[in-house]
Short mmCIF file of C-alpha atoms and ligand atoms in Angstrom, two decimals:
data_model
loop_
_atom_site.label_atom_id
_atom_site.label_comp_id
_atom_site.label_asym_id
_atom_site.label_seq_id
_atom_site.Cartn_x
_atom_site.Cartn_y
_atom_site.Cartn_z
CA MET A 1 188.01 155.49 -71.42
CA THR A 2 187.57 152.85 -74.13
CA LYS A 3 183.98 152.03 -74.90
CA LYS A 4 183.47 148.30 -74.31
CA THR A 5 180.78 145.93 -75.51
CA ILE A 6 179.45 143.99 -72.56
CA ALA A 7 177.09 141.02 -72.45
CA ILE A 8 175.04 140.62 -69.27
CA ILE A 9 173.29 137.32 -68.68
CA GLY A 10 170.20 137.79 -66.51
CA ALA A 11 167.79 140.74 -66.38
CA GLY A 12 166.89 140.62 -62.70
CA LEU A 13 167.54 143.68 -60.57
CA ALA A 14 171.31 143.02 -60.32
CA GLY A 15 171.84 142.65 -64.08
CA LEU A 16 169.66 145.68 -64.76
CA SER A 17 171.32 147.99 -62.25
CA CYS A 18 174.70 146.91 -63.63
CA ALA A 19 173.51 147.58 -67.19
CA VAL A 20 172.11 151.02 -66.34
CA ARG A 21 175.33 152.05 -64.60
CA LEU A 22 177.63 150.70 -67.34
CA THR A 23 175.56 152.51 -69.96
CA ALA A 24 175.83 155.74 -67.95
CA LEU A 25 179.60 155.19 -67.89
CA GLY A 26 179.63 155.08 -71.68
CA HIS A 27 179.71 151.35 -72.48
CA HIS A 28 177.51 149.36 -74.85
CA VAL A 29 175.58 146.72 -72.95
CA GLU A 30 173.31 143.91 -74.15
CA LEU A 31 171.20 141.85 -71.77
CA PHE A 32 170.22 138.21 -72.37
CA GLU A 33 167.27 136.91 -70.35
CA LYS A 34 165.70 133.47 -70.45
CA SER A 35 162.23 134.64 -69.43
CA ARG A 36 159.76 136.64 -71.52
CA GLY A 37 160.50 139.85 -69.65
CA PRO A 38 162.83 141.42 -67.09
CA ALA A 39 162.52 141.30 -63.26
CA GLY A 40 163.62 137.76 -62.33
CA ARG A 41 162.60 137.10 -58.75
CA MET A 42 160.83 140.47 -58.55
CA SER A 43 158.17 139.17 -60.92
CA THR A 44 154.40 139.34 -60.95
CA LYS A 45 152.18 136.48 -62.09
CA ARG A 46 149.16 137.48 -64.17
CA GLY A 47 145.99 135.66 -65.18
CA GLU A 48 142.58 136.66 -66.45
CA GLY A 49 141.45 139.47 -64.14
CA TRP A 50 144.10 138.88 -61.50
CA ALA A 51 147.74 139.46 -60.66
CA ALA A 52 149.94 138.47 -57.72
CA ASP A 53 153.50 139.27 -56.71
CA HIS A 54 154.84 135.74 -56.35
CA GLY A 55 158.54 136.45 -55.74
CA ALA A 56 159.84 139.38 -53.68
CA GLN A 57 157.00 140.70 -51.53
CA TYR A 58 158.41 144.11 -50.63
CA PHE A 59 161.81 145.67 -50.18
CA THR A 60 163.60 147.93 -47.75
CA ALA A 61 166.32 150.52 -48.40
CA ARG A 62 169.19 151.16 -46.02
CA ASP A 63 172.22 152.06 -48.16
CA PRO A 64 172.35 155.75 -49.22
CA LEU A 65 172.87 154.80 -52.89
CA PHE A 66 169.82 152.56 -52.94
CA ILE A 67 167.80 155.09 -50.94
CA GLU A 68 168.52 157.59 -53.74
CA GLN A 69 167.30 155.11 -56.35
CA VAL A 70 164.14 154.37 -54.35
CA LYS A 71 163.43 158.11 -53.99
CA LYS A 72 163.56 158.44 -57.79
CA TRP A 73 161.22 155.48 -58.20
CA VAL A 74 158.80 156.95 -55.66
CA ALA A 75 158.92 160.32 -57.45
CA ASP A 76 158.02 158.77 -60.81
CA GLN A 77 155.43 156.44 -59.21
CA THR A 78 157.32 153.26 -60.07
CA VAL A 79 157.35 152.39 -56.38
CA ALA A 80 155.22 153.23 -53.33
CA LEU A 81 155.20 152.54 -49.63
CA TRP A 82 153.19 149.55 -48.46
CA THR A 83 151.91 149.78 -44.89
CA PRO A 84 149.99 146.58 -44.16
CA GLU A 85 148.85 145.44 -40.75
CA ILE A 86 151.47 142.72 -40.10
CA LYS A 87 151.09 139.96 -37.54
CA VAL A 88 153.43 137.24 -36.36
CA TYR A 89 152.31 133.67 -35.74
CA GLU A 90 154.38 131.41 -33.52
CA ALA A 91 153.52 128.48 -31.29
CA ASN A 92 149.75 128.97 -31.77
CA GLN A 93 149.94 132.62 -30.76
CA TRP A 94 149.41 135.79 -32.76
CA THR A 95 151.24 139.02 -31.97
CA THR A 96 151.46 142.32 -33.81
CA PHE A 97 154.68 142.87 -35.74
CA LEU A 98 156.25 146.12 -34.65
CA SER A 99 158.98 147.59 -36.82
CA GLN A 100 160.04 151.01 -38.02
CA ASP A 101 161.12 149.67 -41.44
CA LEU A 102 159.67 151.36 -44.50
CA ARG A 103 158.42 148.68 -46.91
CA TYR A 104 158.30 149.48 -50.61
CA VAL A 105 156.57 147.70 -53.49
CA GLY A 106 156.55 148.28 -57.23
CA THR A 107 153.36 149.89 -58.54
CA PRO A 108 151.10 148.73 -60.02
CA ALA A 109 153.11 145.48 -59.77
CA MET A 110 156.36 144.28 -58.25
CA ASN A 111 158.07 144.04 -61.64
CA THR A 112 157.65 147.76 -62.45
CA PRO A 113 161.07 148.91 -61.09
CA ALA A 114 162.77 146.28 -63.28
CA LYS A 115 160.75 147.36 -66.32
CA GLN A 116 161.69 150.97 -65.63
CA LEU A 117 165.41 150.10 -65.46
CA ALA A 118 165.16 147.98 -68.61
CA SER A 119 163.45 150.64 -70.72
CA GLY A 120 165.81 151.78 -73.44
CA LEU A 121 168.35 149.00 -72.83
CA PRO A 122 169.02 146.33 -75.48
CA LEU A 123 167.31 143.35 -73.86
CA HIS A 124 167.06 139.98 -75.62
CA THR A 125 164.29 137.99 -73.94
CA SER A 126 163.54 134.26 -74.27
CA GLN A 127 167.27 133.63 -74.63
CA THR A 128 168.58 130.96 -72.29
CA ILE A 129 172.35 131.17 -72.48
CA ASP A 130 173.59 127.60 -72.19
CA ALA A 131 177.22 127.81 -73.38
CA LEU A 132 180.02 130.36 -73.26
CA SER A 133 183.37 130.53 -75.04
CA HIS A 134 186.27 132.97 -75.14
CA LYS A 135 188.08 133.32 -78.48
CA ASP A 136 190.49 135.95 -79.81
CA GLY A 137 189.75 138.30 -76.90
CA HIS A 138 185.99 138.10 -77.23
CA TRP A 139 183.22 136.32 -75.38
CA PHE A 140 180.75 134.31 -77.46
CA LEU A 141 177.35 133.13 -76.25
CA HIS A 142 175.13 130.26 -77.29
CA SER A 143 171.41 130.36 -76.62
CA ALA A 144 169.11 127.35 -76.28
CA GLU A 145 166.46 129.11 -78.36
CA ALA A 146 168.51 130.89 -81.06
CA GLY A 147 171.79 128.96 -81.26
CA ASP A 148 175.04 130.91 -81.61
CA ILE A 149 174.76 134.65 -80.90
CA ALA A 150 176.66 136.11 -83.85
CA LYS A 151 178.27 138.99 -82.00
CA GLY A 152 181.33 138.76 -79.72
CA PHE A 153 181.67 140.87 -76.53
CA ASP A 154 184.69 142.42 -74.80
CA GLU A 155 183.33 141.63 -71.34
CA LEU A 156 180.90 139.16 -69.83
CA ILE A 157 178.80 139.53 -66.70
CA LEU A 158 176.81 136.73 -65.09
CA ALA A 159 173.86 138.21 -63.19
CA ILE A 160 172.18 134.90 -62.39
CA PRO A 161 171.74 132.89 -59.16
CA GLY A 162 174.87 131.14 -57.85
CA PRO A 163 173.90 127.55 -58.74
CA GLN A 164 173.10 128.64 -62.32
CA ALA A 165 176.41 130.54 -62.58
CA LEU A 166 178.15 127.41 -61.33
CA ALA A 167 176.55 125.23 -64.00
CA LEU A 168 177.25 127.70 -66.79
CA ALA A 169 180.74 128.95 -66.00
CA GLN A 170 182.62 126.84 -63.45
CA HIS A 171 184.89 125.45 -66.18
CA LEU A 172 185.98 128.98 -67.16
CA ASP A 173 187.35 130.17 -63.84
CA PRO A 174 188.25 128.16 -60.68
CA ASP A 175 187.14 131.11 -58.50
CA ILE A 176 183.64 130.90 -59.95
CA LYS A 177 183.60 127.23 -59.04
CA THR A 178 184.60 128.07 -55.45
CA ILE A 179 182.38 131.13 -54.95
CA ALA A 180 179.25 129.98 -56.76
CA GLY A 181 179.70 126.54 -55.20
CA GLN A 182 179.15 128.17 -51.79
CA SER A 183 176.03 130.08 -52.75
CA ASN A 184 173.78 127.87 -50.62
CA MET A 185 170.44 128.88 -52.19
CA LYS A 186 167.12 127.37 -51.24
CA GLY A 187 163.86 127.02 -53.13
CA CYS A 188 160.46 128.45 -52.29
CA TRP A 189 157.05 126.94 -53.01
CA THR A 190 154.55 129.76 -53.57
CA LEU A 191 150.76 129.52 -53.65
CA MET A 192 148.54 132.23 -55.09
CA ALA A 193 144.85 132.23 -54.10
CA ARG A 194 142.08 134.30 -55.73
CA PHE A 195 138.78 134.92 -53.98
CA GLU A 196 135.38 136.19 -55.06
CA GLN A 197 135.30 138.30 -51.91
CA ARG A 198 137.84 139.48 -49.38
CA PRO A 199 138.27 136.71 -46.80
CA GLU A 200 137.75 137.66 -43.18
CA VAL A 201 141.25 137.50 -41.79
CA ALA A 202 142.68 139.64 -39.02
CA PHE A 203 145.86 140.61 -40.88
CA GLU A 204 147.03 141.85 -44.26
CA ALA A 205 150.43 140.19 -43.99
CA ALA A 206 151.95 137.71 -41.58
CA PHE A 207 155.34 136.30 -40.73
CA VAL A 208 154.81 132.70 -39.69
CA ASN A 209 157.35 130.81 -37.59
CA GLN A 210 157.68 127.06 -36.97
CA GLU A 211 155.14 126.11 -39.65
CA ILE A 212 155.58 125.01 -43.26
CA ILE A 213 154.33 128.47 -44.31
CA SER A 214 156.64 131.39 -43.55
CA TRP A 215 154.75 134.33 -45.14
CA VAL A 216 151.18 135.23 -46.06
CA ALA A 217 150.17 138.50 -47.71
CA ARG A 218 147.09 140.11 -49.16
CA ASN A 219 148.25 141.31 -52.59
CA SER A 220 145.17 143.41 -52.86
CA SER A 221 146.35 145.52 -49.90
CA LYS A 222 149.35 146.78 -51.90
CA PRO A 223 148.99 150.17 -53.59
CA GLN A 224 147.42 150.38 -57.07
CA ARG A 225 146.44 146.69 -57.20
CA THR A 226 143.23 146.13 -59.11
CA GLY A 227 141.41 142.97 -60.21
CA GLN A 228 140.38 139.95 -58.22
CA GLU A 229 141.12 139.72 -54.50
CA SER A 230 144.42 137.83 -54.34
CA TRP A 231 146.71 136.46 -51.63
CA THR A 232 150.23 135.03 -51.76
CA ILE A 233 151.37 132.25 -49.46
CA GLN A 234 155.04 131.25 -49.32
CA ALA A 235 156.43 128.08 -47.79
CA ASN A 236 159.46 128.27 -45.56
CA PRO A 237 162.85 127.76 -47.26
CA LEU A 238 163.86 124.56 -45.45
CA TRP A 239 160.52 122.87 -46.09
CA SER A 240 160.48 124.08 -49.70
CA GLN A 241 163.97 122.73 -50.27
CA GLU A 242 163.13 119.37 -48.75
CA PHE A 243 160.01 119.01 -50.90
CA ILE A 244 161.18 120.84 -54.01
CA GLU A 245 160.50 117.81 -56.24
CA LEU A 246 157.04 117.10 -54.80
CA GLY A 247 154.06 117.48 -57.16
CA LYS A 248 152.31 120.87 -57.20
CA GLU A 249 149.00 119.42 -56.02
CA ASP A 250 150.52 117.69 -53.00
CA VAL A 251 152.34 120.87 -52.04
CA ALA A 252 149.16 122.92 -52.48
CA ASP A 253 147.20 120.53 -50.23
CA GLN A 254 149.73 120.90 -47.43
CA LEU A 255 150.00 124.68 -47.74
CA LEU A 256 146.21 125.09 -47.84
CA ALA A 257 145.82 123.00 -44.67
CA CYS A 258 148.40 125.16 -42.92
CA ALA A 259 146.75 128.36 -44.20
CA LYS A 260 143.42 127.18 -42.79
CA LYS A 261 145.07 126.67 -39.41
CA LEU A 262 146.28 130.29 -39.65
CA GLY A 263 142.73 131.47 -40.29
CA LEU A 264 142.92 131.88 -44.08
CA ASP A 265 140.40 129.40 -45.42
CA CYS A 266 140.92 129.08 -49.18
CA THR A 267 137.94 126.80 -49.82
CA GLY A 268 136.40 127.87 -53.14
CA ALA A 269 139.40 130.05 -54.07
CA GLU A 270 141.21 129.61 -57.38
CA ILE A 271 144.73 128.38 -56.76
CA SER A 272 147.96 128.70 -58.76
CA MET A 273 151.33 127.35 -57.75
CA HIS A 274 154.87 128.45 -58.55
CA ARG A 275 158.11 126.70 -57.66
CA TRP A 276 161.16 128.93 -57.22
CA ARG A 277 164.11 126.59 -57.46
CA TYR A 278 166.62 129.21 -56.29
CA ALA A 279 164.72 131.72 -54.17
CA SER A 280 166.91 132.86 -51.31
CA GLY A 281 170.31 132.43 -49.72
CA SER A 282 173.76 133.80 -50.19
CA THR A 283 177.44 133.09 -49.71
CA THR A 284 178.51 133.13 -46.03
CA ALA A 285 181.05 135.87 -46.70
CA THR A 286 179.47 138.92 -48.33
CA LEU A 287 181.67 139.56 -51.35
CA GLY A 288 179.38 142.17 -52.90
CA PHE A 289 180.28 141.11 -56.45
CA TYR A 290 183.01 139.19 -58.27
CA SER A 291 185.34 140.53 -60.91
CA ASN A 292 188.15 138.81 -62.84
CA PRO A 293 189.79 141.57 -64.95
CA ALA A 294 192.25 139.12 -66.56
CA LEU A 295 189.36 137.04 -67.94
CA HIS A 296 187.10 140.07 -68.60
CA LEU A 297 184.46 138.35 -66.53
CA GLY A 298 182.28 139.41 -63.60
CA MET A 299 179.38 138.19 -61.48
CA CYS A 300 176.72 140.07 -59.56
CA GLY A 301 173.51 139.15 -57.80
CA ASP A 302 171.76 139.17 -54.44
CA TRP A 303 173.49 135.93 -53.48
CA LEU A 304 176.87 137.72 -53.45
CA ASN A 305 175.55 140.56 -51.34
CA GLY A 306 173.48 139.19 -48.48
CA GLY A 307 170.36 138.35 -50.51
CA ARG A 308 167.31 140.54 -51.09
CA VAL A 309 166.35 143.25 -53.54
CA GLU A 310 168.59 145.97 -52.16
CA GLY A 311 171.60 143.63 -52.15
CA ALA A 312 170.95 142.71 -55.79
CA TRP A 313 170.73 146.33 -56.95
CA LEU A 314 173.89 147.32 -55.06
CA SER A 315 175.82 144.29 -56.31
CA GLY A 316 175.17 145.23 -59.94
CA TYR A 317 175.91 148.90 -59.35
CA HIS A 318 179.23 148.27 -57.59
CA LEU A 319 180.37 145.72 -60.19
CA ALA A 320 179.76 148.31 -62.92
CA ASN A 321 181.88 150.87 -61.03
CA GLN A 322 184.65 148.29 -60.56
CA PHE A 323 184.60 147.63 -64.31
CA ALA A 324 185.06 151.31 -65.01
CA GLU A 325 188.12 151.39 -62.76
C1 LIG B 401 159.65 133.80 -53.13
C2 LIG B 401 160.61 134.93 -52.94
C3 LIG B 401 160.36 135.91 -51.98
C4 LIG B 401 161.24 136.97 -51.82
N1 LIG B 401 160.95 137.95 -50.93
C5 LIG B 401 161.74 139.02 -50.84
C6 LIG B 401 161.37 140.14 -50.06
O1 LIG B 401 160.30 140.17 -49.47
N2 LIG B 401 162.23 141.20 -49.98
C7 LIG B 401 163.42 141.22 -50.66
O2 LIG B 401 164.15 142.22 -50.58
N3 LIG B 401 163.78 140.18 -51.44
C8 LIG B 401 162.97 139.11 -51.55
N4 LIG B 401 163.31 138.07 -52.38
C9 LIG B 401 164.63 138.08 -53.01
C10 LIG B 401 164.67 139.03 -54.22
O3 LIG B 401 163.63 138.70 -55.10
C11 LIG B 401 166.03 138.87 -54.87
O4 LIG B 401 167.02 139.21 -53.90
C12 LIG B 401 166.29 139.71 -56.10
O5 LIG B 401 165.14 139.87 -56.89
C13 LIG B 401 167.42 139.02 -56.87
O6 LIG B 401 167.77 139.75 -58.02
P1 LIG B 401 168.95 139.20 -58.94
O7 LIG B 401 169.04 140.09 -60.10
O8 LIG B 401 170.17 138.99 -58.12
O9 LIG B 401 168.51 137.73 -59.39
P2 LIG B 401 167.23 137.27 -60.23
O10 LIG B 401 166.08 138.14 -59.96
O11 LIG B 401 167.09 135.82 -59.97
O12 LIG B 401 167.67 137.52 -61.74
C14 LIG B 401 168.41 136.57 -62.48
C15 LIG B 401 167.84 136.52 -63.88
O13 LIG B 401 168.66 135.68 -64.66
C16 LIG B 401 167.83 134.92 -65.53
N5 LIG B 401 168.63 133.75 -65.93
C17 LIG B 401 169.05 132.74 -65.15
N6 LIG B 401 169.79 131.88 -65.87
C18 LIG B 401 169.84 132.37 -67.14
C19 LIG B 401 170.44 131.93 -68.34
N7 LIG B 401 171.18 130.80 -68.40
N8 LIG B 401 170.29 132.68 -69.47
C20 LIG B 401 169.55 133.83 -69.43
N9 LIG B 401 168.94 134.30 -68.30
C21 LIG B 401 169.09 133.57 -67.17
C22 LIG B 401 166.61 134.62 -64.70
O14 LIG B 401 165.49 134.32 -65.51
C23 LIG B 401 166.43 135.93 -63.93
O15 LIG B 401 165.57 136.83 -64.62
C24 LIG B 401 162.42 137.03 -52.60
C25 LIG B 401 162.65 136.07 -53.58
C26 LIG B 401 161.76 135.04 -53.77
C27 LIG B 401 161.99 134.05 -54.88
#
């Protein structure tokens, strides 16, 4: 097999699993990531004396390939089970959430699995790729921060959310325009609250229906979390999308009022806000990944594989195998 040089844009779980697999198959991979570190939507926000998982809250594993990966992470303490007391709130009523699902979290933070995958890989952070060109059989990248990337690549993989792939690459391939144009992703307003003391609330996590909040969780109940008592509150996708351009303070006021109604009074807590512009959603048909061998171009990401952490990891892994074929 010929060793190829492959550029991957995006160091979330999909880009990283693709990179790890391609490297194992003998290729040379370089990752370009606009943020300061890997993990994407599996990130953890940090401040002085506190941390909070503000993207993915936990993940499940159902596919045998991903179960194998999770077992390895558990064995090396990258990941652990999280077994909170979960309640459901709907129509002014609380019930206990009963499910057999095993819920996993990164330890000591949600971004640890991504950091583990990224270790040893060539990862260029703070590089927002904003233009692509294909010349003389090679892909060339331009970054907003560093200008032209000097090196050309045999293959290019976009491991970024659908709307961002659309903006970056729709002119290169009509299929990307069609597929990424259907990605239907929604935003998520997220509020992080830090308390001097643990608030008296009758749950550690809650699914909330028919309110502007859809999820509340006590970060401090996850394994190996230290520092200030912290909670994460996430707004529901439809509400978030409708009010995605609203100011942070207005959003916070509305979420805090709803949290109070749910029994989590954040008076006196320190509050931080985060807006995820493309948080969740996927194409209606589950494609798994996209590959255009004639153009030496591929796409992977949760949005091509049903959403969620497991879908992202599998999408990257399967695209890498397809490349090898
Ligand atoms: C609020 C929220 C809650 C969630 N809750 C859960 C949950 O409980 N369970 C679950 O399984 N999943 C959950 N998810 C979904 C889960 O986080 C994702 O499915 C998964 O992390 C997606 O991985 P990915 O690699 O496909 O994409 P991403 O993680 O989005 O990775 C894409 C990467 O590309 C980078 N990038 C984008 N554009 C460029 C560019 N032009 N140049 C360079 N880099 C670029 C981004 O910075 C990012 O790091 C949640 C997500 C959010 C936001």
